[in-house]
Coordinates of N, CA, C and O in Angstrom, one line a residue:
X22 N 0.8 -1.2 0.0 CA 0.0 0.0 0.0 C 0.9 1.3 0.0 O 0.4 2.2 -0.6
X23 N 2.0 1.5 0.5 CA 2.7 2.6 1.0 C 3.5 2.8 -0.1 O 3.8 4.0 -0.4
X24 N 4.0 1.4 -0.8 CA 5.1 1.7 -2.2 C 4.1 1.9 -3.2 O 4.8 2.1 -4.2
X25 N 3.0 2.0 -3.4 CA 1.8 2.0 -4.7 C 1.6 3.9 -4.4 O 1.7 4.8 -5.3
X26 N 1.3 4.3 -2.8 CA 1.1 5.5 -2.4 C 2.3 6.4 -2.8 O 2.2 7.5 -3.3
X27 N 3.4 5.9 -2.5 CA 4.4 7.0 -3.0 C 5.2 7.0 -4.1 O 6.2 7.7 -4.4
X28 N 4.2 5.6 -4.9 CA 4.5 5.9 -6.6 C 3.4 6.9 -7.3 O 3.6 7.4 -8.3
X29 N 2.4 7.0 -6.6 CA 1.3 7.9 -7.2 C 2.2 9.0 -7.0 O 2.6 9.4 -8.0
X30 N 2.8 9.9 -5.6 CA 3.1 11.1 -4.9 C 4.3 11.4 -5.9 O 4.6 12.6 -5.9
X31 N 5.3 10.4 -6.7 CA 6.3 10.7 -7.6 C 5.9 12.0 -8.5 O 6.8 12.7 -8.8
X32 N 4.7 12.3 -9.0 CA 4.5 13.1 -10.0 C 4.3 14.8 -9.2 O 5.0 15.8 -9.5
X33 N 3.0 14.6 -8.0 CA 3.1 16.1 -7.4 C 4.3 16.1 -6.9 O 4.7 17.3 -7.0
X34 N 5.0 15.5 -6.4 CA 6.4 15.7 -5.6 C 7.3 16.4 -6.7 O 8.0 17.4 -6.5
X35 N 7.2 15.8 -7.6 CA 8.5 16.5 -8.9 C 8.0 17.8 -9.1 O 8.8 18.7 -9.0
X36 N 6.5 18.0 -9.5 CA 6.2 19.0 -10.1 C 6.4 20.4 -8.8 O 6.9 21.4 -9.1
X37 N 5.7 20.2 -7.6 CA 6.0 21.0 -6.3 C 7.9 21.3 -6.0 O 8.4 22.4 -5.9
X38 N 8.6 19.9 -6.1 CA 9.9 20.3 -6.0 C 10.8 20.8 -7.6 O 11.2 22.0 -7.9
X39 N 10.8 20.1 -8.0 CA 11.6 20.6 -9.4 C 11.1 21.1 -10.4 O 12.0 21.6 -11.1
X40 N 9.6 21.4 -10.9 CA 9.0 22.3 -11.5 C 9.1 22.0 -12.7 O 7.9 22.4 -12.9
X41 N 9.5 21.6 -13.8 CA 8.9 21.0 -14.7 C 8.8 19.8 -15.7 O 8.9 18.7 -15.2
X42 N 8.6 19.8 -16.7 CA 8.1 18.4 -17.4 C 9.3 17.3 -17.8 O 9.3 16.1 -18.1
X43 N 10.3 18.1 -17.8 CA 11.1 17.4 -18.3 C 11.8 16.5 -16.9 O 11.8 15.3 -16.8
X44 N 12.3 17.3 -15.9 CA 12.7 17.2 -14.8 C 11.7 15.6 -14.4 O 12.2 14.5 -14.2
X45 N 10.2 15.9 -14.3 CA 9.4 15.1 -13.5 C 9.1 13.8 -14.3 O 8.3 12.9 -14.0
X46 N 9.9 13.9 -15.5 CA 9.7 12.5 -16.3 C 11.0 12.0 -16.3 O 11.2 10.9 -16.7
X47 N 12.4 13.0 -15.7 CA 13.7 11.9 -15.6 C 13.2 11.4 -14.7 O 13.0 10.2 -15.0
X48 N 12.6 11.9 -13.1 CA 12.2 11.2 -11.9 C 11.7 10.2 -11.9 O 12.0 9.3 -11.1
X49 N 10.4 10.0 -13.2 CA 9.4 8.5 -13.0 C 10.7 7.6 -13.8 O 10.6 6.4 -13.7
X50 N 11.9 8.1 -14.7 CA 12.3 6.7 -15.3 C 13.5 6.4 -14.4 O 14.2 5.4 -14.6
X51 N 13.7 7.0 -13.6 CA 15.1 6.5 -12.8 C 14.4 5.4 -11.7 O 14.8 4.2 -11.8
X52 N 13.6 5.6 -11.1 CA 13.7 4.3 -10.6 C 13.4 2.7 -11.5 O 13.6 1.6 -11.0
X53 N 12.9 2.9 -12.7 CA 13.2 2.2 -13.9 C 14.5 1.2 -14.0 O 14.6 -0.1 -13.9
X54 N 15.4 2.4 -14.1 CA 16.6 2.0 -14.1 C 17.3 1.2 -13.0 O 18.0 0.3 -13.2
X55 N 16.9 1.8 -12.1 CA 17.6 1.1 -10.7 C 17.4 -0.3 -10.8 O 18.2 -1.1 -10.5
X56 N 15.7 -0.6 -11.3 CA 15.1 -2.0 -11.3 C 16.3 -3.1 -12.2 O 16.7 -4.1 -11.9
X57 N 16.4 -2.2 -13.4 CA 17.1 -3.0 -14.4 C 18.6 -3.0 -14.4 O 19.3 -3.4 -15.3
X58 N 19.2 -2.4 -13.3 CA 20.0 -2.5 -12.9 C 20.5 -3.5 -11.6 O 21.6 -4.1 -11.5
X59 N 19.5 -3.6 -10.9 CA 19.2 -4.2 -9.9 C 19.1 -5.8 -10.1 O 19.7 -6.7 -9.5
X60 N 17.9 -6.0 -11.3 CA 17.6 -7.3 -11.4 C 18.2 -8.2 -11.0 O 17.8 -9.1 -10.2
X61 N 20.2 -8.2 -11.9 CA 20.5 -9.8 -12.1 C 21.0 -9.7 -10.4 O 21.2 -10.7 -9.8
X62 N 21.1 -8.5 -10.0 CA 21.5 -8.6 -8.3 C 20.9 -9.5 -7.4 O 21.2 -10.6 -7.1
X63 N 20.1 -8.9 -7.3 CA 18.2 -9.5 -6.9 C 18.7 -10.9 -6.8 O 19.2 -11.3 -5.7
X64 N 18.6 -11.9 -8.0 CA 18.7 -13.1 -8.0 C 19.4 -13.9 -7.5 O 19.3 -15.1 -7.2
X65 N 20.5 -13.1 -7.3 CA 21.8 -13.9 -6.7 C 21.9 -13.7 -5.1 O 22.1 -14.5 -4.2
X66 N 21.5 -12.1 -4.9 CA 20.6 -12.4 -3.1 C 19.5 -12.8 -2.4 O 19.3 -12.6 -1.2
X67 N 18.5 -13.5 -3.7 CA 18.0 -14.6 -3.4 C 18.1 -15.7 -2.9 O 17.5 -16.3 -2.0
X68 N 19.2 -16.2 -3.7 CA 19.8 -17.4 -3.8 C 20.8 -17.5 -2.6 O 20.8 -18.5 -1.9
X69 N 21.5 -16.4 -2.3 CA 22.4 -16.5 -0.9 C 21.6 -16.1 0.3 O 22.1 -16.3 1.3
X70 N 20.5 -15.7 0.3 CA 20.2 -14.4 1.7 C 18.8 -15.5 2.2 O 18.2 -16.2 1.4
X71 N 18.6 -15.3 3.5 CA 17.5 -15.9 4.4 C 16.6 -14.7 4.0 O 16.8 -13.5 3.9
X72 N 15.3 -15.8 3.7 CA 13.9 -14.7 2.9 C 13.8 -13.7 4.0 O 13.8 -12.5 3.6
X73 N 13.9 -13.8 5.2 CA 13.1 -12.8 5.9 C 14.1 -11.8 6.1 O 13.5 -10.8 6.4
X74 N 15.4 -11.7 6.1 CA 16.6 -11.1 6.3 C 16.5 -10.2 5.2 O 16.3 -9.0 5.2
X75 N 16.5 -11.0 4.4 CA 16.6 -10.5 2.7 C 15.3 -9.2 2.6 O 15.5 -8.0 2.4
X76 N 14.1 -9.8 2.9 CA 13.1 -9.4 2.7 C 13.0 -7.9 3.4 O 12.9 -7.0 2.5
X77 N 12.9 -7.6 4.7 CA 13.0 -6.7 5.8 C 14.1 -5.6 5.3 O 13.9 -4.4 5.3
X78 N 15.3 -6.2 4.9 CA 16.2 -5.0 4.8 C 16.2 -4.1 3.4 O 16.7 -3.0 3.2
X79 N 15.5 -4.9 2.6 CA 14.9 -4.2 1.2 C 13.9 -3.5 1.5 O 14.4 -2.4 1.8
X80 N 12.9 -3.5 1.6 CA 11.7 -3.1 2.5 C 12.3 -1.9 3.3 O 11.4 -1.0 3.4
X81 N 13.5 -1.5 4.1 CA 13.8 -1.0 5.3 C 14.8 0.2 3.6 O 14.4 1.3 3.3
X82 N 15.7 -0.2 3.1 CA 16.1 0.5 2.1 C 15.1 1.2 1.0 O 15.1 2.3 0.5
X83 N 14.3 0.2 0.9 CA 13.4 1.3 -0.3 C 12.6 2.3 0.5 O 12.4 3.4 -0.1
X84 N 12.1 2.2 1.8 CA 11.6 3.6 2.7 C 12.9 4.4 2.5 O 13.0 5.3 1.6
X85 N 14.2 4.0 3.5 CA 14.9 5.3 3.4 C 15.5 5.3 1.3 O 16.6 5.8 1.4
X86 N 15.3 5.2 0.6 CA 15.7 5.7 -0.2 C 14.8 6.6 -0.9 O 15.2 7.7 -1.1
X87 N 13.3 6.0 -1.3 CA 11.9 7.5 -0.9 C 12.2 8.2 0.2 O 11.8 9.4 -0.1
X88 N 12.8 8.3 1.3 CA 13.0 9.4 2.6 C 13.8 10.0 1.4 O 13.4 11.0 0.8
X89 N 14.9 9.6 1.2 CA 16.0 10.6 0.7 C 15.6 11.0 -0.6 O 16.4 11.9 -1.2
X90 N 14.8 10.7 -1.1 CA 14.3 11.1 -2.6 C 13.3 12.2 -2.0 O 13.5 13.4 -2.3
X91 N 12.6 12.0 -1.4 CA 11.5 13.2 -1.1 C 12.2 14.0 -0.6 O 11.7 15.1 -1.0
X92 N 13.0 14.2 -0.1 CA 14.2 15.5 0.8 C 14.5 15.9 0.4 O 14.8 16.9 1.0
X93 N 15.2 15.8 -1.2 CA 16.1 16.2 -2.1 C 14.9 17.3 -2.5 O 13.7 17.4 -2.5
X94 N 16.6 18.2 -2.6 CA 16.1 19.9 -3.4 C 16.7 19.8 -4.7 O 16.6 20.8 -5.4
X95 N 17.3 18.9 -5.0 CA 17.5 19.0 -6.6 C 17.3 18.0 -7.2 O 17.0 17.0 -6.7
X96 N 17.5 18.1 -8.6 CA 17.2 17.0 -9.6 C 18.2 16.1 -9.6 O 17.7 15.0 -10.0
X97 N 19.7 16.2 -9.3 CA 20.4 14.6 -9.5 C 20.1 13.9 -8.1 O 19.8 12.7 -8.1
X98 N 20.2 14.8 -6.9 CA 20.2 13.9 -5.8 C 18.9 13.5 -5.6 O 18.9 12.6 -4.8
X99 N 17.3 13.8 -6.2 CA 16.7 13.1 -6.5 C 16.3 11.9 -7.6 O 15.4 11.0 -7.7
X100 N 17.7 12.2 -8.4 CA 17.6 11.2 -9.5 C 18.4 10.3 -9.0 O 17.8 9.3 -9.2
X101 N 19.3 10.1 -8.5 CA 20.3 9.3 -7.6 C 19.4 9.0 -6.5 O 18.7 8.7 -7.5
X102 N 18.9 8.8 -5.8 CA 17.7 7.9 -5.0 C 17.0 7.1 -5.5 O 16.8 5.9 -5.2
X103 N 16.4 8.1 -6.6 CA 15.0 6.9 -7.1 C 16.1 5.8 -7.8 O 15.7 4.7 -7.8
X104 N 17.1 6.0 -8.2 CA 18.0 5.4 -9.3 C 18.2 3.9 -7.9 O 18.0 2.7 -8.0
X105 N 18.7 4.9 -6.8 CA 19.4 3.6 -5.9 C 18.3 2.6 -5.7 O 18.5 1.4 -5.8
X106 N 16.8 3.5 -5.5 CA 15.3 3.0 -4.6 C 15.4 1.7 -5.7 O 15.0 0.6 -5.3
X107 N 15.7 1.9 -6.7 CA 15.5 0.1 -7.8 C 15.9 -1.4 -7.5 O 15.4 -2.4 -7.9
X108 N 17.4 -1.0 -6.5 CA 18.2 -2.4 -6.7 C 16.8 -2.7 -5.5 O 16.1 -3.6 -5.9
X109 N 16.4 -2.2 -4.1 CA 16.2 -2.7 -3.0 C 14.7 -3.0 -3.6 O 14.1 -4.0 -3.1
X110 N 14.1 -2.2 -4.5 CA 12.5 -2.3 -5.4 C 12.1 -3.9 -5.6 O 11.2 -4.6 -5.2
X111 N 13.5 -3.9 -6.5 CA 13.4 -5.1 -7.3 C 13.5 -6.2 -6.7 O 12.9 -7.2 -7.1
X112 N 14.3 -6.2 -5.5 CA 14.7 -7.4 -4.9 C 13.6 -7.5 -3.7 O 13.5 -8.6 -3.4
X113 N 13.0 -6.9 -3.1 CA 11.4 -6.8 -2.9 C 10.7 -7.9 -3.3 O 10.4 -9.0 -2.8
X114 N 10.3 -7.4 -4.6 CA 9.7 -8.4 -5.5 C 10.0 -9.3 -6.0 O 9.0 -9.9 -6.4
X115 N 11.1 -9.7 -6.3 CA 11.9 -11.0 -6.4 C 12.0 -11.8 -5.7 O 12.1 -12.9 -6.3
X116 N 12.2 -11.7 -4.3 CA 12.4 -12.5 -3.1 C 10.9 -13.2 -2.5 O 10.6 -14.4 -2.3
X117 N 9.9 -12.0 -2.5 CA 8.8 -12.3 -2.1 C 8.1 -13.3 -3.1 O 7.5 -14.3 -2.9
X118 N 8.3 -12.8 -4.2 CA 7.6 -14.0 -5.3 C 8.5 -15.3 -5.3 O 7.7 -16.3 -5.3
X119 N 9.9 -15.6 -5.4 CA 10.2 -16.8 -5.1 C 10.0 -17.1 -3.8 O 9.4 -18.1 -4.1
X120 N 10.0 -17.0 -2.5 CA 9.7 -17.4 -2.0 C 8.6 -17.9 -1.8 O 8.9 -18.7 -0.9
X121 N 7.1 -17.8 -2.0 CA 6.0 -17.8 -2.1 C 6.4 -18.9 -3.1 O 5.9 -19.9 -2.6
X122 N 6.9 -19.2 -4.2 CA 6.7 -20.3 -5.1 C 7.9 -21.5 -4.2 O 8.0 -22.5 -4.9
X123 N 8.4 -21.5 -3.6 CA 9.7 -22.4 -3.0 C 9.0 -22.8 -1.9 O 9.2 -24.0 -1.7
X124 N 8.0 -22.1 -0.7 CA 7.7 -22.7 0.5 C 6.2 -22.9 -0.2 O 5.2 -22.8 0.6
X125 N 6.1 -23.2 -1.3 CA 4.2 -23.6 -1.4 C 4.5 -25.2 -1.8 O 5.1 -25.2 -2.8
X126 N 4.2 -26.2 -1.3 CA 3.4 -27.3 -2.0 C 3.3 -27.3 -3.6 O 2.5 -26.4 -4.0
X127 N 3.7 -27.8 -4.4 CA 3.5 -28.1 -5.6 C 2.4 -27.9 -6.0 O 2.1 -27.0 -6.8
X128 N 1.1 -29.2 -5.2 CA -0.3 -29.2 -5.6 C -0.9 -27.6 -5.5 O -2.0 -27.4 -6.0
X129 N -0.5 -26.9 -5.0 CA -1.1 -25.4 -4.2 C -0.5 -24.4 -4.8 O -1.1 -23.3 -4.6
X130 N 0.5 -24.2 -5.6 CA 0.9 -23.4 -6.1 C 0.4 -22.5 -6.9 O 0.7 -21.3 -7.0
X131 N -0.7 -23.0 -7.4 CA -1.5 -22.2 -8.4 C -2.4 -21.4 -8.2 O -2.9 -20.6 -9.0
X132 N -2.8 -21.7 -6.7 CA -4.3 -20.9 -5.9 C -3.5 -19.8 -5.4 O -3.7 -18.6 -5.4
X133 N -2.4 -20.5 -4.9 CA -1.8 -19.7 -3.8 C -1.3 -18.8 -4.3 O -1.7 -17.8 -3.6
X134 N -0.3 -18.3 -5.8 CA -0.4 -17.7 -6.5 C -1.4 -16.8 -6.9 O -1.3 -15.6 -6.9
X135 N -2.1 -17.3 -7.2 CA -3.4 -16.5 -7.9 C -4.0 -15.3 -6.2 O -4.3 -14.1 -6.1
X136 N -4.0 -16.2 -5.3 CA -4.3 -15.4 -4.3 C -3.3 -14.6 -3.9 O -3.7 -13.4 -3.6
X137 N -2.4 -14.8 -3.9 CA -0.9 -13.9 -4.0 C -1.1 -12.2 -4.7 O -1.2 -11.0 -4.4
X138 N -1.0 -13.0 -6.0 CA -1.3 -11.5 -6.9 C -2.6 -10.9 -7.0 O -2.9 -10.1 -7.9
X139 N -3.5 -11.3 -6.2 CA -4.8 -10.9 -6.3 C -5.0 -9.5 -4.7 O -5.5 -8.4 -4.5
X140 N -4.5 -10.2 -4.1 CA -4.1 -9.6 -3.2 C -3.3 -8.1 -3.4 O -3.7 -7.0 -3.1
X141 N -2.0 -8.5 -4.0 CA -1.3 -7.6 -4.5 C -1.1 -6.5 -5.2 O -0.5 -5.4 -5.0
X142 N -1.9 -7.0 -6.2 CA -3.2 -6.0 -6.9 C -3.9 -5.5 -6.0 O -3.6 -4.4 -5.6
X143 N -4.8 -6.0 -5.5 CA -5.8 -5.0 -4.6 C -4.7 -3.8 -3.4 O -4.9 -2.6 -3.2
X144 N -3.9 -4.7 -2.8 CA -3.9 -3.3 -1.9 C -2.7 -2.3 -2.9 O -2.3 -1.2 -2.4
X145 N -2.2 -2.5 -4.2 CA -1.5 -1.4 -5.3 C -2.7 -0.4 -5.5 O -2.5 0.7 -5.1
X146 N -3.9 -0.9 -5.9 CA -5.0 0.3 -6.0 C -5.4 0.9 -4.9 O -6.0 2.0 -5.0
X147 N -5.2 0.4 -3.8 CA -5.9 1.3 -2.4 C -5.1 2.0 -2.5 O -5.4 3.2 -2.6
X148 N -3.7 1.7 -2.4 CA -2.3 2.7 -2.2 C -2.2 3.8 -3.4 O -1.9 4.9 -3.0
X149 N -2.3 3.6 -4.5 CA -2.5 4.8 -5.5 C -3.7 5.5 -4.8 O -3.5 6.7 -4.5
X150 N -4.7 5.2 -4.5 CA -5.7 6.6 -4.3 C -5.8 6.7 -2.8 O -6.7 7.3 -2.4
X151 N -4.7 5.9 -1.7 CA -4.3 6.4 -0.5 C -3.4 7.7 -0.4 O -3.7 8.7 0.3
X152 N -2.5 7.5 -1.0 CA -1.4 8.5 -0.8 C -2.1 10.1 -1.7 O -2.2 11.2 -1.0
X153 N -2.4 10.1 -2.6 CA -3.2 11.0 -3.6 C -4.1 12.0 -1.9 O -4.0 13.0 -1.3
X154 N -5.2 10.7 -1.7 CA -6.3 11.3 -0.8 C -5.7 11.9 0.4 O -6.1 13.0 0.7
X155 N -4.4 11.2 1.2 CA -3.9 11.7 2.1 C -3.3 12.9 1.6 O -3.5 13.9 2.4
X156 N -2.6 13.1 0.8 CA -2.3 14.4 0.1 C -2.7 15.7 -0.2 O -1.9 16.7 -0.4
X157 N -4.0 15.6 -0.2 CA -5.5 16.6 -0.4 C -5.5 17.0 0.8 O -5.4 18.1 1.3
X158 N -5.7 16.0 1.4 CA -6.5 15.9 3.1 C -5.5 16.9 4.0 O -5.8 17.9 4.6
X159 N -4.0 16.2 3.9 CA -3.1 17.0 5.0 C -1.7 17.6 4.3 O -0.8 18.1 4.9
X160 N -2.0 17.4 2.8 CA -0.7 18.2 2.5 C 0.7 17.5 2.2 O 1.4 17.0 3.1
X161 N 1.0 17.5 0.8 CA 2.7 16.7 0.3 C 3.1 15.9 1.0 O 3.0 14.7 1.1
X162 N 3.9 17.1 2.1 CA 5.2 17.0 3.0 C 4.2 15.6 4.2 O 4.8 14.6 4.5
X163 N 3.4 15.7 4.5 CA 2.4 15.0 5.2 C 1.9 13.1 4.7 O 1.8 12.0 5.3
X164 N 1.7 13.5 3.3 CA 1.7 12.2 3.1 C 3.2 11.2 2.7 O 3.5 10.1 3.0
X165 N 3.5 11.9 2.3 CA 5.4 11.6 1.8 C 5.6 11.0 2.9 O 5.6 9.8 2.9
X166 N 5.9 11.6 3.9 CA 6.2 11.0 5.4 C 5.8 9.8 5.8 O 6.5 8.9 6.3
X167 N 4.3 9.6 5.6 CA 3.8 9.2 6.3 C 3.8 7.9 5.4 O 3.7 6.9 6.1
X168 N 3.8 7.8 4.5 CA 4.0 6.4 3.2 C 5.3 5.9 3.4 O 5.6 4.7 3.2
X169 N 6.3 7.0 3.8 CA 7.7 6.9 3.6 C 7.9 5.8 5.5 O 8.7 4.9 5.5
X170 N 7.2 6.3 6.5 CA 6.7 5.7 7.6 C 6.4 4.2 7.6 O 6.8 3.3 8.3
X171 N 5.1 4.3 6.3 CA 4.7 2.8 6.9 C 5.6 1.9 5.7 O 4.9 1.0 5.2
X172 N 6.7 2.0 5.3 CA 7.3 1.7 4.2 C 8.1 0.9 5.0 O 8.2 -0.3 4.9
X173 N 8.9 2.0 6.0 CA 9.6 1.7 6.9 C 9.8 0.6 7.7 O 10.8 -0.1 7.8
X174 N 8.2 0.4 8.4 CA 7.5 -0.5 9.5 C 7.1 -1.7 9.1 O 6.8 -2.5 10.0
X175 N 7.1 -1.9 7.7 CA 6.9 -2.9 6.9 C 7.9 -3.9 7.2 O 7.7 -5.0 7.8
X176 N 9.4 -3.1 6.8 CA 10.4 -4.2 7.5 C 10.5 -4.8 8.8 O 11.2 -5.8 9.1
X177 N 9.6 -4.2 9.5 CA 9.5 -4.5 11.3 C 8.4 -5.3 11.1 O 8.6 -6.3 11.9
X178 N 6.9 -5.6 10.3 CA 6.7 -6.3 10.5 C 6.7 -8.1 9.4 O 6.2 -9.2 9.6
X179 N 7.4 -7.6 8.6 CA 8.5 -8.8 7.6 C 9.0 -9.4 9.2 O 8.6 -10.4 9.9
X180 N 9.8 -8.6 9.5 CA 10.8 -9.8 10.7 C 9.9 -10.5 12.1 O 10.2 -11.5 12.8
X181 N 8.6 -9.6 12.2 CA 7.9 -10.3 13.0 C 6.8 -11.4 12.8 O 6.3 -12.0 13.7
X182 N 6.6 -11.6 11.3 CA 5.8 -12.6 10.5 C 6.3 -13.6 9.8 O 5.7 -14.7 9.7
X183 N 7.4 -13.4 9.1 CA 7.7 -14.4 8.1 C 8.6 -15.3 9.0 O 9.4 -14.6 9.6
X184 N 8.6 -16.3 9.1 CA 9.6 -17.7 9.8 C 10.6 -17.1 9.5 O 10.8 -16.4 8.6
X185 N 11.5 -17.6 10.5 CA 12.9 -17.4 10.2 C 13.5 -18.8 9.9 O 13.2 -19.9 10.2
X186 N 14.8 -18.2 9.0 CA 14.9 -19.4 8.5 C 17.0 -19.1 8.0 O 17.5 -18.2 7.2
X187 N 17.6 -20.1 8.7 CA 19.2 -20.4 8.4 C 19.6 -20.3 7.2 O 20.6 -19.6 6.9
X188 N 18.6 -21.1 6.2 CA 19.4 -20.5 4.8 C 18.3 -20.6 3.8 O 17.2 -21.1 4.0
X189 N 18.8 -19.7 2.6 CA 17.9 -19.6 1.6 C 16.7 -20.7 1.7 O 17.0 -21.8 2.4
X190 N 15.6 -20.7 1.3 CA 14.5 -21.8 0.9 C 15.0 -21.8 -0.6 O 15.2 -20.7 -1.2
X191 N 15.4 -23.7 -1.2 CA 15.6 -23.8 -2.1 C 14.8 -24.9 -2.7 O 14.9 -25.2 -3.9

């Protein structure tokens, strides 16, 4: 919900801090880049890193890397965040979807999935017209925070939910 909310706030954020069109469309493709920079990373600290370890401290880097993207008063040190916010993005989503296919049952794979991304989908739409509405309601600097907050707490609650576990699930 909070990474969907402060992908919606990417665009007033550019346009309130850096002011115009060109500026607020390098900002949506740099975290782009970080992703595809990031990817073949991702895989290989899947493959070494304990999911929940893994999991938490990506989660705990993509908040502070939105913290430090929203703070920024200029365009590279905003572009240099969202650029960084990709490797920890990517590997988010990478870890969480293999893992989800590595600790499911073979026979279950397919519901469990389906319920997986069904889920995931739904709370990306609450979180696009969450951060937007909080935005109206109390103001930029107000919701930035406050997405950039529960982005944060996400990794606090990754380490208090997901099993812990010695080594990769392979």
């Amino acid at each position: 919900v909070a990474n969907a909310a402060l992908t919606a706030l990417l665009i007033p954020f550019g346009v309130a801090t850096l002011g115009r069109s060109a500026e607020v469309g390098y900002l949506l493709s740099a975290p782009g880049l970080g992703f595809l920079l990031g990817a073949p990373v991702s895989r290989r600290l899947v493959d070494r890193c304990a999911p929940r370890r893994l999991i938490a401290t990506a989660q705990a880097l993509v908040g502070a890397a939105f913290l430090v993207m929203f703070t920024s008063t200029s365009l590279p040190a905003a572009l240099a965040a969202a650029v960084l916010l990709g490797l920890p993005g990517v590997t988010v989503l990478v870890a969480v979807q293999t893992y989800v296919q590595r600790a499911t049952p073979g026979h279950l794979l397919g519901r469990v999935t389906a319920a997986f991304l069904t889920v995931e989908a739904a709370v990306t739409l609450i979180g696009a017209f969450l951060g937007p509405a909080l935005s109206e309601l109390s103001g930029l600097p107000v919701a930035l925070n406050a997405a950039c907050a529960v982005t944060l707490l996400s990794s606090l609650v990754t380490l208090l939910l997901l099993p812990p576990s010695q080594r990769p699930v392979r």
